[in-house]
Amino acid sequence: MVEVVLNPAAGSGLAESVYTTHLVPLLGADELRVHRTTSAGDGVRIGRTLIHTHTSLHPTTPLDIILVGGDGTTHEILNGILLSSALGSVQVRLAVVPAGTANALFAALYPEHWTQDVQHRVAAAHSTAELDASVVDVMLRSVKSLAASLRSGTQGCVDLPLMHVDLGSQQIVAHLVTSHALHAAILHDADTPAMRARHTGIDRFKAAAALNATRWTQATLTLHPPPSGIQQYSPKTSSFELVQNAELVLEGPFLYLNAMLTDRLESAFIPAPLSSALRLPKDAVDVVVIRPTRDPALTGQPNDGETFAQTRLGPITAGMYAGGTHIDLTYDSTLPMVEYFRCAGYDLHAGGGDKDRLVCTDGFVSDAEHVKVTRWQPQEDALPAPLIWR
Ligand SMILES: Nc1ncnc2c1ncn2[C@@H]1O[C@H](COP(=O)(O)OP(=O)(O)OP(=O)(O)O)[C@@H](O)[C@H]1O
């Protein structure tokens, strides 16, 4: 039996049509059990229920789940499963059908197929009947890998990298990004009723970006070393270089601070080009940092925020949309504009300013003074790391 989780509110609402028109013919109605999320956060409940039921009834067989929704749906199901305190050896295997808006995980799994054009078409569709067969074919790639395995026993699963995010009052599992500074502020400000009323589609994110482009976040960031030490990407050698084997403390202010497990957050928006979901070492997280006060052209003036936004942010953002070339930008011939680290995780102590405490995990915004991020590792007797069909 394969569990199917549908989010009817994801994207423009095409999840139901994916199920009836494509999943039932592909896998057979008798092989599928459907669960529909009924509200924000309901995916956590469903994930928790699925793992508890499966571990008690089928403790030695894998739990296959097809997720029909966007990144928020995947995030909620993973949190329901992994924070459930379920014990045992049940192997969770996810297949993803990108029925949301950005579908960053799917974009990272299938970068050649999940193009901007495909992403836009899927995000705007109310039903798969509105989509070309070639687009539907892309959407079903992960599920077809699962179907092939069920039929002939082929193996098409890969590890799904995860972060454990400790906010003190709340524990979270993230599969894409943990962000602070600009990215967290954009997600925070874009999600107000006023912004939704004023802007259509993704325009509210652009409006929120404009509101926060000159604001810097005060914080102290302490990067932790993996066994191989903290690495930093060097534009000069186009490779990672060892920075040090001990903790590395970076003082703010920060304009941008994202910890990433995938290279991209949309099909063509690639803040961490070296962090493909399939290439990141098992003990590492990539941390992308912009600290504007490192810019030799700034002279400590009150309008430095505006100056940096006007002179530097354009090329950096353009690089993120141009395959990730921003990591090669330098102030002079050597000093990188973007600091790109590979580490085991970090502690962040936020300052006291407006928005300094904002934290975004896979699109969900929280508030915390101290954030601790590590690569998620399976605990003894607890569930093994989830796999994803590819
Ligand atoms: N029945 C429902 N009604 C309203 N909201 C729901 C319902 N079911 C789930 N949700 C919420 O829908 C939100 C959006 O889902 P999801 O993130 O999967 O899609 P998306 O935002 O369109 O895509 P993406 O995150 O890939 O850009 C989630 O935060 C989830 O909590």
CSV table of C-alpha atoms and ligand atoms in Angstrom, one decimal:
chain,number,residue,atom,x,y,z
A,1,MET,CA,0.0,0.0,0.0
A,2,VAL,CA,1.3,3.5,-0.9
A,3,GLU,CA,0.1,6.5,1.1
A,4,VAL,CA,-0.8,9.6,-0.9
A,5,VAL,CA,-0.9,13.0,0.7
A,6,LEU,CA,-2.7,15.7,-1.3
A,7,ASN,CA,-2.6,19.4,-0.5
A,8,PRO,CA,-5.6,20.9,-2.2
A,9,ALA,CA,-4.4,24.4,-1.4
A,10,ALA,CA,-0.9,24.0,-2.9
A,11,GLY,CA,-0.1,26.0,-6.1
A,12,SER,CA,-3.3,26.8,-8.0
A,13,GLY,CA,-5.0,23.7,-6.8
A,14,LEU,CA,-4.1,20.9,-9.2
A,15,ALA,CA,-3.3,18.2,-6.6
A,16,GLU,CA,-6.7,16.4,-6.9
A,17,SER,CA,-6.4,16.1,-10.7
A,18,VAL,CA,-2.9,14.6,-10.4
A,19,TYR,CA,-4.4,11.9,-8.2
A,20,THR,CA,-7.4,11.0,-10.3
A,21,THR,CA,-6.0,11.4,-13.8
A,22,HIS,CA,-2.4,10.1,-13.2
A,23,LEU,CA,-1.7,8.3,-9.9
A,24,VAL,CA,-4.7,6.0,-10.1
A,25,PRO,CA,-3.9,4.8,-13.6
A,26,LEU,CA,-0.2,4.5,-12.8
A,27,LEU,CA,-0.4,2.6,-9.5
A,28,GLY,CA,-4.0,1.3,-9.2
A,29,ALA,CA,-6.7,2.6,-6.9
A,30,ASP,CA,-6.4,-0.5,-4.7
A,31,GLU,CA,-2.7,0.3,-4.0
A,32,LEU,CA,-3.3,3.8,-2.9
A,33,ARG,CA,-4.6,5.3,0.3
A,34,VAL,CA,-5.3,9.0,0.1
A,35,HIS,CA,-5.0,11.7,2.8
A,36,ARG,CA,-6.0,15.3,2.1
A,37,THR,CA,-4.6,18.2,4.2
A,38,THR,CA,-7.5,20.2,5.5
A,39,SER,CA,-5.7,23.3,6.9
A,40,ALA,CA,-2.3,24.8,7.4
A,41,GLY,CA,-0.3,22.5,9.6
A,42,ASP,CA,-2.4,19.5,9.0
A,43,GLY,CA,0.4,17.8,7.1
A,44,VAL,CA,2.3,17.4,10.5
A,45,ARG,CA,-0.7,15.5,11.9
A,46,ILE,CA,-0.9,13.3,8.8
A,47,GLY,CA,2.9,12.6,8.9
A,48,ARG,CA,2.7,11.7,12.6
A,49,THR,CA,-0.3,9.4,12.1
A,50,LEU,CA,1.2,7.7,9.1
A,51,ILE,CA,4.5,6.8,10.8
A,52,HIS,CA,2.8,5.6,14.1
A,53,THR,CA,0.3,3.5,12.2
A,54,HIS,CA,3.0,2.0,9.9
A,55,THR,CA,5.5,1.3,12.7
A,56,SER,CA,2.9,-0.6,14.7
A,57,LEU,CA,1.4,-2.6,11.8
A,58,HIS,CA,4.3,-3.1,9.4
A,59,PRO,CA,7.5,-2.6,11.5
A,60,THR,CA,9.8,-4.2,8.9
A,61,THR,CA,8.5,-2.9,5.6
A,62,PRO,CA,9.3,0.5,4.0
A,63,LEU,CA,6.7,3.3,4.2
A,64,ASP,CA,6.2,4.8,0.8
A,65,ILE,CA,4.5,8.2,0.7
A,66,ILE,CA,3.6,10.2,-2.4
A,67,LEU,CA,3.4,13.9,-1.7
A,68,VAL,CA,1.3,15.9,-4.0
A,69,GLY,CA,1.9,19.6,-3.1
A,70,GLY,CA,4.7,22.1,-2.7
A,71,ASP,CA,7.7,22.4,-0.4
A,72,GLY,CA,5.4,23.4,2.5
A,73,THR,CA,3.6,20.1,2.2
A,74,THR,CA,6.9,18.1,2.2
A,75,HIS,CA,8.1,20.2,5.2
A,76,GLU,CA,5.0,19.4,7.3
A,77,ILE,CA,5.0,15.7,6.5
A,78,LEU,CA,8.7,15.4,7.3
A,79,ASN,CA,8.2,17.2,10.6
A,80,GLY,CA,5.3,15.0,11.5
A,81,ILE,CA,7.3,11.9,10.8
A,82,LEU,CA,10.7,12.8,12.2
A,83,LEU,CA,9.5,14.7,15.4
A,84,SER,CA,7.0,12.0,16.2
A,85,SER,CA,9.3,10.1,18.5
A,86,ALA,CA,8.5,7.0,16.5
A,87,LEU,CA,11.1,4.3,17.1
A,88,GLY,CA,12.1,1.3,14.9
A,89,SER,CA,13.7,0.6,11.5
A,90,VAL,CA,10.9,1.6,9.1
A,91,GLN,CA,12.4,3.2,6.1
A,92,VAL,CA,10.4,6.2,4.9
A,93,ARG,CA,10.6,6.7,1.2
A,94,LEU,CA,9.1,9.8,-0.4
A,95,ALA,CA,8.0,10.4,-4.0
A,96,VAL,CA,7.2,14.0,-4.8
A,97,VAL,CA,4.7,15.4,-7.3
A,98,PRO,CA,5.4,19.1,-7.7
A,99,ALA,CA,1.9,20.6,-7.4
A,100,GLY,CA,2.9,23.7,-5.4
A,101,THR,CA,4.3,27.1,-6.5
A,102,ALA,CA,8.2,27.0,-6.3
A,103,ASN,CA,8.7,23.2,-5.6
A,104,ALA,CA,12.4,23.8,-4.8
A,105,LEU,CA,13.0,20.2,-3.8
A,106,PHE,CA,11.8,18.9,-7.1
A,107,ALA,CA,13.8,21.7,-8.9
A,108,ALA,CA,16.9,20.4,-7.1
A,109,LEU,CA,16.1,16.8,-7.9
A,110,TYR,CA,15.5,17.4,-11.6
A,111,PRO,CA,17.3,20.7,-12.5
A,112,GLU,CA,17.3,19.9,-16.3
A,113,HIS,CA,13.6,19.1,-16.4
A,114,TRP,CA,12.1,21.5,-13.9
A,115,THR,CA,12.7,24.7,-16.0
A,116,GLN,CA,11.3,28.1,-15.2
A,117,ASP,CA,8.8,27.6,-18.0
A,118,VAL,CA,7.6,24.3,-16.5
A,119,GLN,CA,7.5,25.9,-13.0
A,120,HIS,CA,5.3,28.8,-14.2
A,121,ARG,CA,2.9,26.5,-16.1
A,122,VAL,CA,2.5,24.2,-13.1
A,123,ALA,CA,2.0,27.0,-10.6
A,124,ALA,CA,-0.7,28.5,-12.8
A,125,ALA,CA,-2.6,25.3,-13.6
A,126,HIS,CA,-5.9,24.4,-11.8
A,127,SER,CA,-5.8,20.9,-13.3
A,128,THR,CA,-3.3,18.7,-15.1
A,129,ALA,CA,-5.8,18.9,-18.1
A,130,GLU,CA,-4.4,22.4,-18.6
A,131,LEU,CA,-0.8,21.1,-19.0
A,132,ASP,CA,1.0,19.6,-22.0
A,133,ALA,CA,1.8,15.9,-21.7
A,134,SER,CA,5.5,16.8,-21.6
A,135,VAL,CA,5.0,18.9,-18.5
A,136,VAL,CA,2.9,16.2,-16.8
A,137,ASP,CA,5.7,13.8,-17.7
A,138,VAL,CA,8.2,15.9,-15.8
A,139,MET,CA,5.9,16.1,-12.8
A,140,LEU,CA,5.6,12.3,-12.6
A,141,ARG,CA,9.3,11.5,-12.7
A,142,SER,CA,9.7,10.8,-9.0
A,143,VAL,CA,6.5,8.8,-8.8
A,144,LYS,CA,7.4,6.8,-11.9
A,145,SER,CA,10.6,5.8,-10.2
A,146,LEU,CA,8.6,4.5,-7.2
A,147,ALA,CA,6.2,2.7,-9.6
A,148,ALA,CA,9.1,1.0,-11.5
A,149,SER,CA,10.5,-0.2,-8.2
A,150,LEU,CA,7.2,-1.6,-7.0
A,151,ARG,CA,6.9,-3.5,-10.3
A,152,SER,CA,10.4,-4.8,-10.8
A,153,GLY,CA,12.3,-4.1,-7.6
A,154,THR,CA,14.7,-1.5,-9.2
A,155,GLN,CA,16.2,0.9,-6.7
A,156,GLY,CA,15.9,4.6,-7.5
A,157,CYS,CA,16.1,6.1,-4.0
A,158,VAL,CA,18.6,8.7,-2.8
A,159,ASP,CA,19.2,10.2,0.7
A,160,LEU,CA,17.2,13.3,1.5
A,161,PRO,CA,19.5,15.7,3.4
A,162,LEU,CA,17.9,17.4,6.4
A,163,MET,CA,18.8,20.0,9.0
A,164,HIS,CA,17.8,20.0,12.6
A,165,VAL,CA,16.8,23.5,13.7
A,166,ASP,CA,16.7,24.1,17.4
A,167,LEU,CA,14.8,27.3,18.2
A,168,GLY,CA,14.8,26.7,22.0
A,169,SER,CA,11.0,26.6,22.3
A,170,GLN,CA,10.6,24.6,19.1
A,171,GLN,CA,12.4,21.9,17.2
A,172,ILE,CA,12.1,21.9,13.4
A,173,VAL,CA,13.4,19.7,10.6
A,174,ALA,CA,14.2,21.5,7.4
A,175,HIS,CA,14.9,19.9,4.0
A,176,LEU,CA,15.8,23.0,2.0
A,177,VAL,CA,16.8,26.1,3.8
A,178,THR,CA,17.2,27.8,7.2
A,179,SER,CA,17.5,31.6,6.7
A,180,HIS,CA,17.9,34.8,8.6
A,181,ALA,CA,18.3,38.4,7.5
A,182,LEU,CA,17.0,39.3,4.0
A,183,HIS,CA,15.5,36.0,3.0
A,184,ALA,CA,13.6,35.5,6.3
A,185,ALA,CA,12.4,39.2,6.3
A,186,ILE,CA,11.1,38.8,2.7
A,187,LEU,CA,9.1,35.6,3.7
A,188,HIS,CA,7.9,37.4,6.8
A,189,ASP,CA,6.7,40.6,5.1
A,190,ALA,CA,5.3,39.0,2.0
A,191,ASP,CA,2.9,36.9,4.0
A,192,THR,CA,0.6,39.6,5.4
A,193,PRO,CA,-3.0,40.1,4.4
A,194,ALA,CA,-2.2,43.6,3.1
A,195,MET,CA,0.6,42.3,0.9
A,196,ARG,CA,-1.6,39.5,-0.4
A,197,ALA,CA,-4.4,42.1,-1.2
A,198,ARG,CA,-2.0,44.5,-2.9
A,199,HIS,CA,0.0,42.1,-5.0
A,200,THR,CA,-0.8,39.1,-7.2
A,201,GLY,CA,1.4,35.9,-7.5
A,202,ILE,CA,5.0,36.2,-6.6
A,203,ASP,CA,5.0,40.1,-6.9
A,204,ARG,CA,4.5,40.4,-3.1
A,205,PHE,CA,7.9,38.7,-2.6
A,206,LYS,CA,9.5,41.4,-4.9
A,207,ALA,CA,7.7,44.1,-2.9
A,208,ALA,CA,8.9,42.6,0.4
A,209,ALA,CA,12.5,42.4,-1.1
A,210,ALA,CA,12.4,46.1,-1.9
A,211,LEU,CA,11.2,46.9,1.7
A,212,ASN,CA,14.2,45.0,3.2
A,213,ALA,CA,17.1,45.5,0.7
A,214,THR,CA,18.7,48.2,2.8
A,215,ARG,CA,18.2,46.7,6.2
A,216,TRP,CA,21.0,44.7,7.9
A,217,THR,CA,20.6,42.1,10.6
A,218,GLN,CA,22.7,42.2,13.8
A,219,ALA,CA,23.8,38.8,14.9
A,220,THR,CA,26.8,36.7,15.9
A,221,LEU,CA,27.3,33.5,13.8
A,222,THR,CA,29.4,30.7,15.0
A,223,LEU,CA,30.1,28.0,12.4
A,224,HIS,CA,30.9,24.5,13.6
A,225,PRO,CA,33.5,22.3,11.8
A,226,PRO,CA,32.8,18.9,10.4
A,227,PRO,CA,35.6,16.4,10.7
A,228,SER,CA,37.3,17.8,7.6
A,229,GLY,CA,37.2,21.3,9.0
A,230,ILE,CA,35.3,24.4,7.8
A,231,GLN,CA,35.7,25.0,4.1
A,232,GLN,CA,35.2,28.3,2.2
A,233,TYR,CA,34.7,28.7,-1.5
A,234,SER,CA,37.5,30.7,-3.1
A,235,PRO,CA,36.6,32.6,-6.3
A,236,LYS,CA,40.4,32.7,-7.1
A,237,THR,CA,40.8,28.9,-7.2
A,238,SER,CA,37.1,28.1,-8.0
A,239,SER,CA,37.2,25.5,-5.2
A,240,PHE,CA,36.7,25.0,-1.5
A,241,GLU,CA,39.7,25.8,0.8
A,242,LEU,CA,40.1,24.8,4.4
A,243,VAL,CA,39.5,27.8,6.7
A,244,GLN,CA,40.1,26.2,10.0
A,245,ASN,CA,39.4,23.0,12.0
A,246,ALA,CA,37.9,24.9,15.0
A,247,GLU,CA,34.8,27.0,15.3
A,248,LEU,CA,34.7,30.2,13.2
A,249,VAL,CA,32.9,33.2,14.6
A,250,LEU,CA,31.5,35.8,12.2
A,251,GLU,CA,30.2,39.1,13.5
A,252,GLY,CA,27.4,40.8,11.7
A,253,PRO,CA,25.8,42.8,10.4
A,254,PHE,CA,24.4,40.4,7.8
A,255,LEU,CA,22.4,41.3,4.8
A,256,TYR,CA,22.0,37.7,3.7
A,257,LEU,CA,22.4,34.5,5.7
A,258,ASN,CA,21.1,31.3,4.3
A,259,ALA,CA,21.9,27.7,5.3
A,260,MET,CA,21.1,25.5,2.3
A,261,LEU,CA,20.8,21.8,1.6
A,262,THR,CA,19.8,22.3,-2.0
A,263,ASP,CA,21.4,24.6,-4.6
A,264,ARG,CA,18.2,26.4,-5.5
A,265,LEU,CA,14.9,27.8,-4.1
A,266,GLU,CA,13.2,28.0,-7.5
A,267,SER,CA,14.1,26.5,-10.8
A,268,ALA,CA,16.4,29.4,-11.8
A,269,PHE,CA,17.1,31.0,-8.4
A,270,ILE,CA,20.4,29.4,-7.2
A,271,PRO,CA,21.8,31.0,-4.0
A,272,ALA,CA,24.0,27.9,-3.2
A,273,PRO,CA,25.3,26.5,-6.5
A,274,LEU,CA,27.7,24.1,-4.8
A,275,SER,CA,25.0,22.6,-2.6
A,276,SER,CA,23.1,20.2,-4.8
A,277,ALA,CA,20.8,17.9,-2.8
A,278,LEU,CA,22.6,15.0,-4.3
A,279,ARG,CA,26.2,16.2,-3.9
A,280,LEU,CA,26.4,17.7,-0.4
A,281,PRO,CA,28.6,15.6,2.0
A,282,LYS,CA,26.6,13.7,4.6
A,283,ASP,CA,27.8,15.8,7.5
A,284,ALA,CA,27.7,19.3,5.9
A,285,VAL,CA,25.5,22.3,5.4
A,286,ASP,CA,26.3,25.2,3.0
A,287,VAL,CA,26.0,28.6,4.5
A,288,VAL,CA,25.8,31.6,2.2
A,289,VAL,CA,26.6,34.9,3.9
A,290,ILE,CA,26.8,38.6,2.8
A,291,ARG,CA,28.3,41.0,5.3
A,292,PRO,CA,28.1,44.4,3.6
A,293,THR,CA,30.6,46.1,6.0
A,294,ARG,CA,33.4,44.0,4.3
A,295,ASP,CA,32.9,46.2,1.2
A,296,PRO,CA,36.0,48.5,1.0
A,297,ALA,CA,33.9,51.1,-0.8
A,298,LEU,CA,31.7,51.7,2.2
A,299,THR,CA,32.9,54.3,4.6
A,300,GLY,CA,30.7,53.9,7.6
A,301,GLN,CA,28.1,56.5,6.5
A,302,PRO,CA,24.4,56.4,7.7
A,303,ASN,CA,23.4,55.7,4.1
A,304,ASP,CA,25.7,52.7,3.6
A,305,GLY,CA,22.6,50.4,3.5
A,306,GLU,CA,21.3,52.3,0.5
A,307,THR,CA,24.7,52.5,-1.2
A,308,PHE,CA,25.3,48.7,-0.8
A,309,ALA,CA,21.8,47.9,-2.1
A,310,GLN,CA,22.3,50.2,-5.1
A,311,THR,CA,25.8,49.2,-6.0
A,312,ARG,CA,26.2,45.5,-5.0
A,313,LEU,CA,22.8,43.9,-4.5
A,314,GLY,CA,21.9,44.1,-8.3
A,315,PRO,CA,24.9,42.1,-9.5
A,316,ILE,CA,24.7,39.6,-6.6
A,317,THR,CA,21.0,38.9,-7.2
A,318,ALA,CA,21.6,38.7,-11.0
A,319,GLY,CA,24.3,36.1,-10.2
A,320,MET,CA,21.9,34.0,-8.1
A,321,TYR,CA,19.6,34.0,-11.2
A,322,ALA,CA,22.4,33.2,-13.6
A,323,GLY,CA,23.4,29.8,-12.4
A,324,GLY,CA,25.0,30.9,-9.2
A,325,THR,CA,27.8,33.1,-10.6
A,326,HIS,CA,27.4,35.5,-7.6
A,327,ILE,CA,29.9,33.3,-5.6
A,328,ASP,CA,32.6,34.5,-8.0
A,329,LEU,CA,32.0,38.2,-7.5
A,330,THR,CA,34.9,40.0,-5.7
A,331,TYR,CA,35.3,43.6,-4.4
A,332,ASP,CA,38.8,43.7,-5.6
A,333,SER,CA,40.5,40.8,-7.4
A,334,THR,CA,40.4,38.6,-4.3
A,335,LEU,CA,37.9,39.6,-1.6
A,336,PRO,CA,34.7,37.7,-2.2
A,337,MET,CA,31.4,39.7,-2.0
A,338,VAL,CA,29.6,36.5,-0.9
A,339,GLU,CA,31.2,34.3,1.7
A,340,TYR,CA,30.3,30.7,1.0
A,341,PHE,CA,31.0,28.2,3.8
A,342,ARG,CA,30.7,24.5,4.1
A,343,CYS,CA,30.4,23.5,7.8
A,344,ALA,CA,28.6,21.0,10.1
A,345,GLY,CA,26.1,23.6,11.4
A,346,TYR,CA,26.1,26.8,13.4
A,347,ASP,CA,24.8,28.8,16.4
A,348,LEU,CA,23.3,32.2,15.7
A,349,HIS,CA,22.7,34.7,18.5
A,350,ALA,CA,20.4,37.4,17.2
A,351,GLY,CA,20.7,41.1,18.0
A,352,GLY,CA,17.9,43.1,19.5
A,353,GLY,CA,16.8,45.1,16.4
A,354,ASP,CA,13.6,44.9,14.4
A,355,LYS,CA,13.5,41.6,12.5
A,356,ASP,CA,16.9,40.4,13.8
A,357,ARG,CA,15.2,37.4,15.3
A,358,LEU,CA,13.4,36.2,12.3
A,359,VAL,CA,14.1,32.7,11.1
A,360,CYS,CA,12.7,31.0,8.0
A,361,THR,CA,12.7,27.2,7.7
A,362,ASP,CA,11.6,26.0,4.3
A,363,GLY,CA,9.3,29.0,4.0
A,364,PHE,CA,7.8,28.9,7.5
A,365,VAL,CA,8.8,32.0,9.6
A,366,SER,CA,9.6,31.8,13.3
A,367,ASP,CA,11.1,34.1,15.9
A,368,ALA,CA,14.1,33.2,18.1
A,369,GLU,CA,16.9,34.8,19.9
A,370,HIS,CA,19.2,31.8,19.6
A,371,VAL,CA,19.1,29.3,16.7
A,372,LYS,CA,21.2,26.1,16.5
A,373,VAL,CA,21.4,24.3,13.2
A,374,THR,CA,23.0,20.9,12.6
A,375,ARG,CA,22.8,18.3,9.8
A,376,TRP,CA,20.0,16.0,10.9
A,377,GLN,CA,21.4,12.5,11.8
A,378,PRO,CA,19.4,9.5,12.8
A,379,GLN,CA,19.4,8.8,16.5
A,380,GLU,CA,20.0,5.3,17.9
A,381,ASP,CA,16.8,3.2,17.8
A,382,ALA,CA,15.0,6.0,16.0
A,383,LEU,CA,14.0,6.0,12.3
A,384,PRO,CA,16.6,5.9,9.6
A,385,ALA,CA,17.1,8.9,7.4
A,386,PRO,CA,14.3,9.3,4.8
A,387,LEU,CA,15.0,8.5,1.2
A,388,ILE,CA,13.4,10.1,-1.9
A,389,TRP,CA,12.5,8.5,-5.2
A,390,ARG,CA,14.4,9.9,-8.1
B,1,LIG,N1,-6.7,22.5,3.1
B,1,LIG,C1,-5.8,23.5,3.2
B,1,LIG,N2,-6.3,24.8,3.3
B,1,LIG,C2,-5.4,25.8,3.4
B,1,LIG,N3,-4.1,25.7,3.5
B,1,LIG,C3,-3.6,24.4,3.5
B,1,LIG,C4,-4.4,23.3,3.4
B,1,LIG,N4,-3.6,22.2,3.3
B,1,LIG,C5,-2.4,22.6,3.5
B,1,LIG,N5,-2.3,23.9,3.6
B,1,LIG,C6,-1.2,24.8,3.7
B,1,LIG,O1,-0.8,25.2,2.4
B,1,LIG,C7,0.4,25.8,2.4
B,1,LIG,C8,1.1,25.8,1.1
B,1,LIG,O2,1.4,24.5,0.7
B,1,LIG,P1,2.7,24.2,-0.2
B,1,LIG,O3,3.9,24.9,0.4
B,1,LIG,O4,2.8,22.7,-0.4
B,1,LIG,O5,2.3,24.9,-1.6
B,1,LIG,P2,2.9,26.2,-2.3
B,1,LIG,O6,3.1,27.2,-1.3
B,1,LIG,O7,2.0,26.5,-3.4
B,1,LIG,O8,4.2,25.7,-2.9
B,1,LIG,P3,5.8,25.9,-2.6
B,1,LIG,O9,6.0,25.9,-1.1
B,1,LIG,O10,6.5,24.8,-3.3
B,1,LIG,O11,6.1,27.3,-3.2
B,1,LIG,C9,1.2,25.0,3.5
B,1,LIG,O12,1.8,26.0,4.3
B,1,LIG,C10,0.1,24.2,4.2
B,1,LIG,O13,0.2,24.4,5.6
